[in-house]
Amino acid sequence: MVGSRLNQTAASIDSGNAPLRFAMIGNPNCGKTSLFNCLTGARAKVANYPGVTVERRSGMISGLANNAELLDLPGTYSLFVTSPDEQVARDFILGNIQGEARPDLLIAVVDATNLRLGLRLVMELRSLNRPLILALNQMDAARKRGITIDTAGLSQDMGIPVIETVAVNSQGVDALKHELDQYTHHQAGDTQRLTLSDRQESVEAIYDKIESLVRAHVTQPANMPRWQDRLDQVVMHPVLGLMVLFSILLVVFQAVFAWATPIADSMDAGFGVLGGLLTQILPAGILREFLVNGIIAGVGGVIVFLPQIILLFLFILLLEDSGYLTRAAFLLDRPMRGLGLSGRSFIPLLSSFACAVPGVMATRTISDPRERFITIMVAPLMTCSARLPVYALIISAFIPRQTVAGIFNLQGLTLFGLYFAGVVSAALVAWVMRRRQTREEFPLLLELPSYRWPMAYHVYIGLRERVWIFMRRVGTIILSLSIILWFLATYPGAPAEATRPAIEYSFAGMLGSWMEPLFAPLGFNWQMCIALIPAMGAREVAVSALATVYAVAGGELALGSALHSSWSLPVAFAYLAWFVYAPQCISTIAVVKRETNSLKSTALFTVYLFGLAYLAAWVTYQISALLIH
Amino acid sequence: MNSAVFPDARHAASARLDQCRKGATLRVIGLLPQSLFGSNDEQVGLRLKELGFLPGAQLKVIGFGLFGGDPMAVQINGTKFALRRAEAAKICVEEVTVTGGR
Ligand SMILES: Nc1nc2c(ncn2[C@@H]2O[C@H](COP(=O)(O)OP(=O)(O)O)[C@@H](O)[C@H]2O)c(=O)[nH]1
Ligand SMILES: [Mg+2]
């Protein structure tokens, strides 16, 4: 440990005082992230670029003589950008991002099966006169298609090193590292920023050069593999394709809610046992209460939803890696355009089912600013995984486990209904917003990448990253909210002559009774009001907040029956309706603020969602109260 | 808007890409202006060129969406793209009858 630290220090003195910075750039889907994982041993640090929320993935390259940091840039077709994420890639390369030093070397990644498009960007990069290495990735797929490339000739004619790589099995990665080892020093002297004044060469001239390069060094058969085209005949068929799409979505939701339940249940039971054990071992007192009611009930109540979250992200990763998602975008473009959205908004909206924060960030691939704005506004209406715990708790407490029409489970149908309500509301809101303004059109111009088998390893890495982000959230925000809440619900204790439950005398009790009149028209009691407050930090905390205020520590089942005996059915429905729209958690509001960069938009966003939530809960409460009595 | 110049694919050699049928093999002749894109039209044209829609390039129409045949999917230089009718109408093409080769 100490030794390696010393080595690092020596190396960094050797090469200036900061590690070398290499950046990976290329078209979307050429394999940048896969190659990044190979080079860094999949130890990515995921953060954001300063000031913007494009994910910044960086890691140290393992096995190089010098310390070197590698950055995975957003995919781009050109340095003449048309969308915000391409802008980030360009600004980074040019050194125009505040607080980010310009990279010392660019690794241009090109998909060997899609050579011309990739080489075009490389030609542009080459004209910047920066150190540049070309990684010809996906060579396995290229060989399989009968494409042969004379790498040495290509390298000579282009004047840059060319390395063949296969990111999925790390072939060529050592050769790439060997090449990287030739760069030992920061680029001395040239600290002036690069500029992109005007195109120095016309697109035609660049393509002419590429054509002659390809003619000289590449032989390729004319046709794509037949199975790809056959698959597209079905998947992109106007009618069959939509059927395939809806079947896939159905399977995803079914899986998330049916397959994950047994695992979640056993985890829940585990936390119940742990709580019971602690109750037996520890002496009665404040420490025991803190551990059992504060920590285990709070954090455990949220962790049990990890299996569902993993499954949802797994499906999204699989669909994305296989190349299917863009086909879905193709199919849905026209119907979504009627709402002021487009096929490009489909992917951010789908990610929002996992969490609105990456969803809102993913809108950076949308070039039309109005469409992007609308997508951001409606993204949180897609039911995120943090709302799932709340839905699951209330549904299992109030909706009977009944089969309707032979195959459908009533609880599942209710859940589907809640998701559906979110989607329909999003459509309505988008439609209303679209009507405010006529606008000029923006192009779709979406590449439909070839289909690929998702690689287990890279899917695993992607999943691990998501799980880590979730666990970090549990360990920080959710843990601290649980502790604060427990404190508020415990102090001050009940006076000696108390006749009512202790919690009514606590801070939480007071807070709840102040809020109660405001929420009385919705049928919410003061316990429900209290749970709304920490839910603004993280929605899933509503579950543990209810556990704390109802003072149950025996897993979800016990809490469910406590709720069942204290809420009427219309109240439960109203609470569900509230959660379809609100509360927007603080992180969502913050990401909207950063992405729109406008206080007015953020205020509009927050107010309209709270307004909708109040209205929907009120209507639900009044109508279902009428129907049930 | 330029339909006077390209009255009918059967008589004139050229047509706009959005008028072509599924399965057609075509060659790009050039790009036309498109008023729907307003001030962005030049940029859209550039991006189309960057993606390979340049005179001489061969492409194939591989499909249409359900609603109004929009968007359409084409394959050019071995890469597939989804284009809306508005973009496709910028691309002036002629039919290629021979099989393969450029
Ligand atoms: N066959 C093959 N597939 C690859 C290779 N590199 C990446 N892929 C696949 O290509 C897809 C896109 O890769 P990704 O790294 O996400 O590309 P990015 O968009 O450039 O970051 C994934 O399905 C990868 O599994 C490769 O060398 N060979
Ligand atoms: Mg990537």
PDB file of N, CA, C and O in Angstrom, chain A residues 134-187:
ATOM      1  N   LEU A 134      -5.941   6.199 -32.818  1.00  0.00           N
ATOM      2  CA  LEU A 134      -7.194   5.646 -33.310  1.00  0.00           C
ATOM      3  C   LEU A 134      -7.356   4.208 -32.810  1.00  0.00           C
ATOM      4  O   LEU A 134      -6.494   3.369 -33.050  1.00  0.00           O
ATOM      5  N   ALA A 135      -8.426   3.942 -32.104  1.00  0.00           N
ATOM      6  CA  ALA A 135      -8.739   2.574 -31.694  1.00  0.00           C
ATOM      7  C   ALA A 135      -9.835   2.050 -32.604  1.00  0.00           C
ATOM      8  O   ALA A 135     -10.951   2.551 -32.586  1.00  0.00           O
ATOM      9  N   LEU A 136      -9.494   1.080 -33.433  1.00  0.00           N
ATOM     10  CA  LEU A 136     -10.488   0.459 -34.319  1.00  0.00           C
ATOM     11  C   LEU A 136     -11.177  -0.635 -33.530  1.00  0.00           C
ATOM     12  O   LEU A 136     -10.677  -1.757 -33.432  1.00  0.00           O
ATOM     13  N   ASN A 137     -12.333  -0.320 -32.994  1.00  0.00           N
ATOM     14  CA  ASN A 137     -12.992  -1.252 -32.082  1.00  0.00           C
ATOM     15  C   ASN A 137     -13.970  -2.143 -32.848  1.00  0.00           C
ATOM     16  O   ASN A 137     -14.219  -1.926 -34.023  1.00  0.00           O
ATOM     17  N   GLN A 138     -14.493  -3.134 -32.142  1.00  0.00           N
ATOM     18  CA  GLN A 138     -15.453  -4.078 -32.714  1.00  0.00           C
ATOM     19  C   GLN A 138     -14.846  -4.837 -33.896  1.00  0.00           C
ATOM     20  O   GLN A 138     -15.536  -5.163 -34.859  1.00  0.00           O
ATOM     21  N   MET A 139     -13.541  -5.108 -33.813  1.00  0.00           N
ATOM     22  CA  MET A 139     -12.886  -5.829 -34.894  1.00  0.00           C
ATOM     23  C   MET A 139     -13.436  -7.246 -35.036  1.00  0.00           C
ATOM     24  O   MET A 139     -13.425  -7.814 -36.123  1.00  0.00           O
ATOM     25  N   ASP A 140     -13.912  -7.827 -33.943  1.00  0.00           N
ATOM     26  CA  ASP A 140     -14.492  -9.174 -34.037  1.00  0.00           C
ATOM     27  C   ASP A 140     -15.715  -9.173 -34.949  1.00  0.00           C
ATOM     28  O   ASP A 140     -15.847 -10.004 -35.848  1.00  0.00           O
ATOM     29  N   ALA A 141     -16.587  -8.186 -34.739  1.00  0.00           N
ATOM     30  CA  ALA A 141     -17.789  -8.097 -35.562  1.00  0.00           C
ATOM     31  C   ALA A 141     -17.408  -7.810 -37.010  1.00  0.00           C
ATOM     32  O   ALA A 141     -18.007  -8.362 -37.946  1.00  0.00           O
ATOM     33  N   ALA A 142     -16.388  -6.966 -37.201  1.00  0.00           N
ATOM     34  CA  ALA A 142     -15.957  -6.627 -38.554  1.00  0.00           C
ATOM     35  C   ALA A 142     -15.446  -7.871 -39.285  1.00  0.00           C
ATOM     36  O   ALA A 142     -15.814  -8.137 -40.424  1.00  0.00           O
ATOM     37  N   ARG A 143     -14.625  -8.673 -38.571  1.00  0.00           N
ATOM     38  CA  ARG A 143     -14.100  -9.884 -39.210  1.00  0.00           C
ATOM     39  C   ARG A 143     -15.225 -10.839 -39.567  1.00  0.00           C
ATOM     40  O   ARG A 143     -15.233 -11.444 -40.629  1.00  0.00           O
ATOM     41  N   LYS A 144     -16.166 -10.928 -38.662  1.00  0.00           N
ATOM     42  CA  LYS A 144     -17.276 -11.836 -38.908  1.00  0.00           C
ATOM     43  C   LYS A 144     -18.040 -11.441 -40.163  1.00  0.00           C
ATOM     44  O   LYS A 144     -18.580 -12.278 -40.877  1.00  0.00           O
ATOM     45  N   ARG A 145     -18.073 -10.139 -40.446  1.00  0.00           N
ATOM     46  CA  ARG A 145     -18.756  -9.692 -41.657  1.00  0.00           C
ATOM     47  C   ARG A 145     -17.863  -9.744 -42.884  1.00  0.00           C
ATOM     48  O   ARG A 145     -18.257  -9.296 -43.952  1.00  0.00           O
ATOM     49  N   GLY A 146     -16.635 -10.227 -42.696  1.00  0.00           N
ATOM     50  CA  GLY A 146     -15.736 -10.324 -43.836  1.00  0.00           C
ATOM     51  C   GLY A 146     -15.023  -9.025 -44.161  1.00  0.00           C
ATOM     52  O   GLY A 146     -14.509  -8.848 -45.262  1.00  0.00           O
ATOM     53  N   ILE A 147     -14.998  -8.097 -43.227  1.00  0.00           N
ATOM     54  CA  ILE A 147     -14.288  -6.840 -43.456  1.00  0.00           C
ATOM     55  C   ILE A 147     -12.830  -7.025 -43.060  1.00  0.00           C
ATOM     56  O   ILE A 147     -12.552  -7.497 -41.959  1.00  0.00           O
ATOM     57  N   THR A 148     -11.902  -6.701 -43.948  1.00  0.00           N
ATOM     58  CA  THR A 148     -10.495  -6.739 -43.550  1.00  0.00           C
ATOM     59  C   THR A 148      -9.903  -5.349 -43.686  1.00  0.00           C
ATOM     60  O   THR A 148     -10.200  -4.621 -44.630  1.00  0.00           O
ATOM     61  N   ILE A 149      -9.096  -4.987 -42.709  1.00  0.00           N
ATOM     62  CA  ILE A 149      -8.541  -3.637 -42.682  1.00  0.00           C
ATOM     63  C   ILE A 149      -7.029  -3.731 -42.561  1.00  0.00           C
ATOM     64  O   ILE A 149      -6.517  -4.434 -41.693  1.00  0.00           O
ATOM     65  N   ASP A 150      -6.340  -3.033 -43.439  1.00  0.00           N
ATOM     66  CA  ASP A 150      -4.886  -2.978 -43.380  1.00  0.00           C
ATOM     67  C   ASP A 150      -4.508  -1.846 -42.425  1.00  0.00           C
ATOM     68  O   ASP A 150      -4.385  -0.685 -42.812  1.00  0.00           O
ATOM     69  N   THR A 151      -4.342  -2.229 -41.158  1.00  0.00           N
ATOM     70  CA  THR A 151      -4.160  -1.229 -40.116  1.00  0.00           C
ATOM     71  C   THR A 151      -2.889  -0.418 -40.318  1.00  0.00           C
ATOM     72  O   THR A 151      -2.889   0.804 -40.142  1.00  0.00           O
ATOM     73  N   ALA A 152      -1.821  -1.115 -40.699  1.00  0.00           N
ATOM     74  CA  ALA A 152      -0.542  -0.418 -40.843  1.00  0.00           C
ATOM     75  C   ALA A 152      -0.632   0.643 -41.932  1.00  0.00           C
ATOM     76  O   ALA A 152      -0.183   1.787 -41.748  1.00  0.00           O
ATOM     77  N   GLY A 153      -1.246   0.264 -43.055  1.00  0.00           N
ATOM     78  CA  GLY A 153      -1.394   1.217 -44.146  1.00  0.00           C
ATOM     79  C   GLY A 153      -2.238   2.410 -43.743  1.00  0.00           C
ATOM     80  O   GLY A 153      -1.921   3.565 -44.028  1.00  0.00           O
ATOM     81  N   LEU A 154      -3.326   2.113 -43.042  1.00  0.00           N
ATOM     82  CA  LEU A 154      -4.235   3.159 -42.594  1.00  0.00           C
ATOM     83  C   LEU A 154      -3.485   4.123 -41.681  1.00  0.00           C
ATOM     84  O   LEU A 154      -3.587   5.347 -41.811  1.00  0.00           O
ATOM     85  N   SER A 155      -2.703   3.523 -40.768  1.00  0.00           N
ATOM     86  CA  SER A 155      -1.954   4.331 -39.823  1.00  0.00           C
ATOM     87  C   SER A 155      -0.974   5.244 -40.549  1.00  0.00           C
ATOM     88  O   SER A 155      -0.848   6.426 -40.240  1.00  0.00           O
ATOM     89  N   GLN A 156      -0.332   4.678 -41.543  1.00  0.00           N
ATOM     90  CA  GLN A 156       0.661   5.463 -42.267  1.00  0.00           C
ATOM     91  C   GLN A 156       0.006   6.616 -43.027  1.00  0.00           C
ATOM     92  O   GLN A 156       0.459   7.753 -42.955  1.00  0.00           O
ATOM     93  N   ASP A 157      -1.095   6.300 -43.718  1.00  0.00           N
ATOM     94  CA  ASP A 157      -1.744   7.346 -44.512  1.00  0.00           C
ATOM     95  C   ASP A 157      -2.386   8.421 -43.651  1.00  0.00           C
ATOM     96  O   ASP A 157      -2.499   9.565 -44.061  1.00  0.00           O
ATOM     97  N   MET A 158      -2.862   8.032 -42.474  1.00  0.00           N
ATOM     98  CA  MET A 158      -3.520   9.029 -41.636  1.00  0.00           C
ATOM     99  C   MET A 158      -2.521   9.747 -40.739  1.00  0.00           C
ATOM    100  O   MET A 158      -2.838  10.787 -40.171  1.00  0.00           O
ATOM    101  N   GLY A 159      -1.350   9.166 -40.587  1.00  0.00           N
ATOM    102  CA  GLY A 159      -0.338   9.820 -39.759  1.00  0.00           C
ATOM    103  C   GLY A 159      -0.599   9.706 -38.275  1.00  0.00           C
ATOM    104  O   GLY A 159      -0.108  10.514 -37.488  1.00  0.00           O
ATOM    105  N   ILE A 160      -1.396   8.748 -37.858  1.00  0.00           N
ATOM    106  CA  ILE A 160      -1.631   8.530 -36.428  1.00  0.00           C
ATOM    107  C   ILE A 160      -1.572   7.039 -36.137  1.00  0.00           C
ATOM    108  O   ILE A 160      -1.822   6.231 -37.032  1.00  0.00           O
ATOM    109  N   PRO A 161      -1.223   6.652 -34.899  1.00  0.00           N
ATOM    110  CA  PRO A 161      -1.234   5.227 -34.558  1.00  0.00           C
ATOM    111  C   PRO A 161      -2.647   4.657 -34.671  1.00  0.00           C
ATOM    112  O   PRO A 161      -3.607   5.325 -34.300  1.00  0.00           O
ATOM    113  N   VAL A 162      -2.751   3.451 -35.211  1.00  0.00           N
ATOM    114  CA  VAL A 162      -4.049   2.784 -35.297  1.00  0.00           C
ATOM    115  C   VAL A 162      -3.939   1.435 -34.600  1.00  0.00           C
ATOM    116  O   VAL A 162      -3.050   0.640 -34.918  1.00  0.00           O
ATOM    117  N   ILE A 163      -4.798   1.164 -33.648  1.00  0.00           N
ATOM    118  CA  ILE A 163      -4.760  -0.090 -32.905  1.00  0.00           C
ATOM    119  C   ILE A 163      -6.096  -0.800 -33.073  1.00  0.00           C
ATOM    120  O   ILE A 163      -7.143  -0.190 -32.906  1.00  0.00           O
ATOM    121  N   GLU A 164      -6.030  -2.096 -33.387  1.00  0.00           N
ATOM    122  CA  GLU A 164      -7.278  -2.862 -33.462  1.00  0.00           C
ATOM    123  C   GLU A 164      -7.670  -3.319 -32.071  1.00  0.00           C
ATOM    124  O   GLU A 164      -6.827  -3.828 -31.329  1.00  0.00           O
ATOM    125  N   THR A 165      -8.920  -3.164 -31.698  1.00  0.00           N
ATOM    126  CA  THR A 165      -9.352  -3.613 -30.375  1.00  0.00           C
ATOM    127  C   THR A 165     -10.675  -4.369 -30.468  1.00  0.00           C
ATOM    128  O   THR A 165     -11.437  -4.220 -31.418  1.00  0.00           O
ATOM    129  N   VAL A 166     -10.900  -5.209 -29.464  1.00  0.00           N
ATOM    130  CA  VAL A 166     -12.196  -5.838 -29.272  1.00  0.00           C
ATOM    131  C   VAL A 166     -12.547  -5.611 -27.804  1.00  0.00           C
ATOM    132  O   VAL A 166     -12.039  -6.309 -26.925  1.00  0.00           O
ATOM    133  N   ALA A 167     -13.375  -4.626 -27.559  1.00  0.00           N
ATOM    134  CA  ALA A 167     -13.600  -4.228 -26.168  1.00  0.00           C
ATOM    135  C   ALA A 167     -14.267  -5.333 -25.355  1.00  0.00           C
ATOM    136  O   ALA A 167     -14.064  -5.432 -24.157  1.00  0.00           O
ATOM    137  N   VAL A 168     -15.037  -6.196 -26.033  1.00  0.00           N
ATOM    138  CA  VAL A 168     -15.784  -7.170 -25.260  1.00  0.00           C
ATOM    139  C   VAL A 168     -14.915  -8.289 -24.699  1.00  0.00           C
ATOM    140  O   VAL A 168     -15.307  -8.956 -23.755  1.00  0.00           O
ATOM    141  N   ASN A 169     -13.717  -8.523 -25.295  1.00  0.00           N
ATOM    142  CA  ASN A 169     -12.854  -9.506 -24.647  1.00  0.00           C
ATOM    143  C   ASN A 169     -11.439  -8.979 -24.438  1.00  0.00           C
ATOM    144  O   ASN A 169     -10.490  -9.743 -24.318  1.00  0.00           O
ATOM    145  N   SER A 170     -11.318  -7.669 -24.419  1.00  0.00           N
ATOM    146  CA  SER A 170     -10.053  -6.991 -24.095  1.00  0.00           C
ATOM    147  C   SER A 170      -8.929  -7.266 -25.081  1.00  0.00           C
ATOM    148  O   SER A 170      -7.780  -6.989 -24.780  1.00  0.00           O
ATOM    149  N   GLN A 171      -9.254  -7.797 -26.266  1.00  0.00           N
ATOM    150  CA  GLN A 171      -8.196  -7.967 -27.270  1.00  0.00           C
ATOM    151  C   GLN A 171      -7.684  -6.609 -27.703  1.00  0.00           C
ATOM    152  O   GLN A 171      -8.471  -5.680 -27.908  1.00  0.00           O
ATOM    153  N   GLY A 172      -6.389  -6.492 -27.845  1.00  0.00           N
ATOM    154  CA  GLY A 172      -5.812  -5.245 -28.336  1.00  0.00           C
ATOM    155  C   GLY A 172      -5.674  -4.184 -27.274  1.00  0.00           C
ATOM    156  O   GLY A 172      -5.116  -3.124 -27.524  1.00  0.00           O
ATOM    157  N   VAL A 173      -6.170  -4.474 -26.081  1.00  0.00           N
ATOM    158  CA  VAL A 173      -6.098  -3.465 -25.030  1.00  0.00           C
ATOM    159  C   VAL A 173      -4.651  -3.277 -24.575  1.00  0.00           C
ATOM    160  O   VAL A 173      -4.219  -2.153 -24.306  1.00  0.00           O
ATOM    161  N   ASP A 174      -3.881  -4.389 -24.564  1.00  0.00           N
ATOM    162  CA  ASP A 174      -2.476  -4.265 -24.185  1.00  0.00           C
ATOM    163  C   ASP A 174      -1.701  -3.452 -25.217  1.00  0.00           C
ATOM    164  O   ASP A 174      -0.874  -2.608 -24.869  1.00  0.00           O
ATOM    165  N   ALA A 175      -2.014  -3.711 -26.480  1.00  0.00           N
ATOM    166  CA  ALA A 175      -1.361  -2.929 -27.533  1.00  0.00           C
ATOM    167  C   ALA A 175      -1.699  -1.447 -27.373  1.00  0.00           C
ATOM    168  O   ALA A 175      -0.842  -0.579 -27.549  1.00  0.00           O
ATOM    169  N   LEU A 176      -2.933  -1.177 -27.034  1.00  0.00           N
ATOM    170  CA  LEU A 176      -3.358   0.208 -26.845  1.00  0.00           C
ATOM    171  C   LEU A 176      -2.605   0.833 -25.676  1.00  0.00           C
ATOM    172  O   LEU A 176      -2.118   1.960 -25.754  1.00  0.00           O
ATOM    173  N   LYS A 177      -2.477   0.056 -24.597  1.00  0.00           N
ATOM    174  CA  LYS A 177      -1.755   0.572 -23.430  1.00  0.00           C
ATOM    175  C   LYS A 177      -0.299   0.828 -23.779  1.00  0.00           C
ATOM    176  O   LYS A 177       0.289   1.814 -23.347  1.00  0.00           O
ATOM    177  N   HIS A 178       0.255  -0.094 -24.566  1.00  0.00           N
ATOM    178  CA  HIS A 178       1.645   0.069 -24.979  1.00  0.00           C
ATOM    179  C   HIS A 178       1.806   1.388 -25.730  1.00  0.00           C
ATOM    180  O   HIS A 178       2.751   2.151 -25.510  1.00  0.00           O
ATOM    181  N   GLU A 179       0.868   1.660 -26.596  1.00  0.00           N
ATOM    182  CA  GLU A 179       0.910   2.904 -27.364  1.00  0.00           C
ATOM    183  C   GLU A 179       0.765   4.113 -26.428  1.00  0.00           C
ATOM    184  O   GLU A 179       1.450   5.122 -26.576  1.00  0.00           O
ATOM    185  N   LEU A 180      -0.133   3.979 -25.452  1.00  0.00           N
ATOM    186  CA  LEU A 180      -0.358   5.093 -24.521  1.00  0.00           C
ATOM    187  C   LEU A 180       0.896   5.381 -23.711  1.00  0.00           C
ATOM    188  O   LEU A 180       1.147   6.521 -23.309  1.00  0.00           O
ATOM    189  N   ASP A 181       1.687   4.327 -23.478  1.00  0.00           N
ATOM    190  CA  ASP A 181       2.901   4.505 -22.684  1.00  0.00           C
ATOM    191  C   ASP A 181       3.933   5.389 -23.381  1.00  0.00           C
ATOM    192  O   ASP A 181       4.897   5.836 -22.761  1.00  0.00           O
ATOM    193  N   GLN A 182       3.738   5.619 -24.678  1.00  0.00           N
ATOM    194  CA  GLN A 182       4.662   6.507 -25.379  1.00  0.00           C
ATOM    195  C   GLN A 182       4.445   7.961 -24.968  1.00  0.00           C
ATOM    196  O   GLN A 182       5.281   8.816 -25.218  1.00  0.00           O
ATOM    197  N   TYR A 183       3.306   8.232 -24.374  1.00  0.00           N
ATOM    198  CA  TYR A 183       3.022   9.617 -23.994  1.00  0.00           C
ATOM    199  C   TYR A 183       3.300   9.779 -22.515  1.00  0.00           C
ATOM    200  O   TYR A 183       2.525   9.328 -21.680  1.00  0.00           O
ATOM    201  N   THR A 184       4.429  10.359 -22.198  1.00  0.00           N
ATOM    202  CA  THR A 184       4.823  10.398 -20.797  1.00  0.00           C
ATOM    203  C   THR A 184       4.722  11.788 -20.207  1.00  0.00           C
ATOM    204  O   THR A 184       4.810  11.960 -19.008  1.00  0.00           O
ATOM    205  N   HIS A 185       4.570  12.792 -21.046  1.00  0.00           N
ATOM    206  CA  HIS A 185       4.592  14.150 -20.507  1.00  0.00           C
ATOM    207  C   HIS A 185       3.365  14.914 -20.933  1.00  0.00           C
ATOM    208  O   HIS A 185       2.786  14.650 -21.977  1.00  0.00           O
ATOM    209  N   HIS A 186       3.014  15.859 -20.095  1.00  0.00           N
ATOM    210  CA  HIS A 186       1.974  16.789 -20.503  1.00  0.00           C
ATOM    211  C   HIS A 186       2.472  17.530 -21.718  1.00  0.00           C
ATOM    212  O   HIS A 186       3.663  17.754 -21.875  1.00  0.00           O
ATOM    213  N   GLN A 187       1.575  17.905 -22.555  1.00  0.00           N
ATOM    214  CA  GLN A 187       1.948  18.705 -23.705  1.00  0.00           C
ATOM    215  C   GLN A 187       2.530  20.011 -23.205  1.00  0.00           C
ATOM    216  O   GLN A 187       1.825  20.826 -22.615  1.00  0.00           O
TER     217      GLN A 187
END
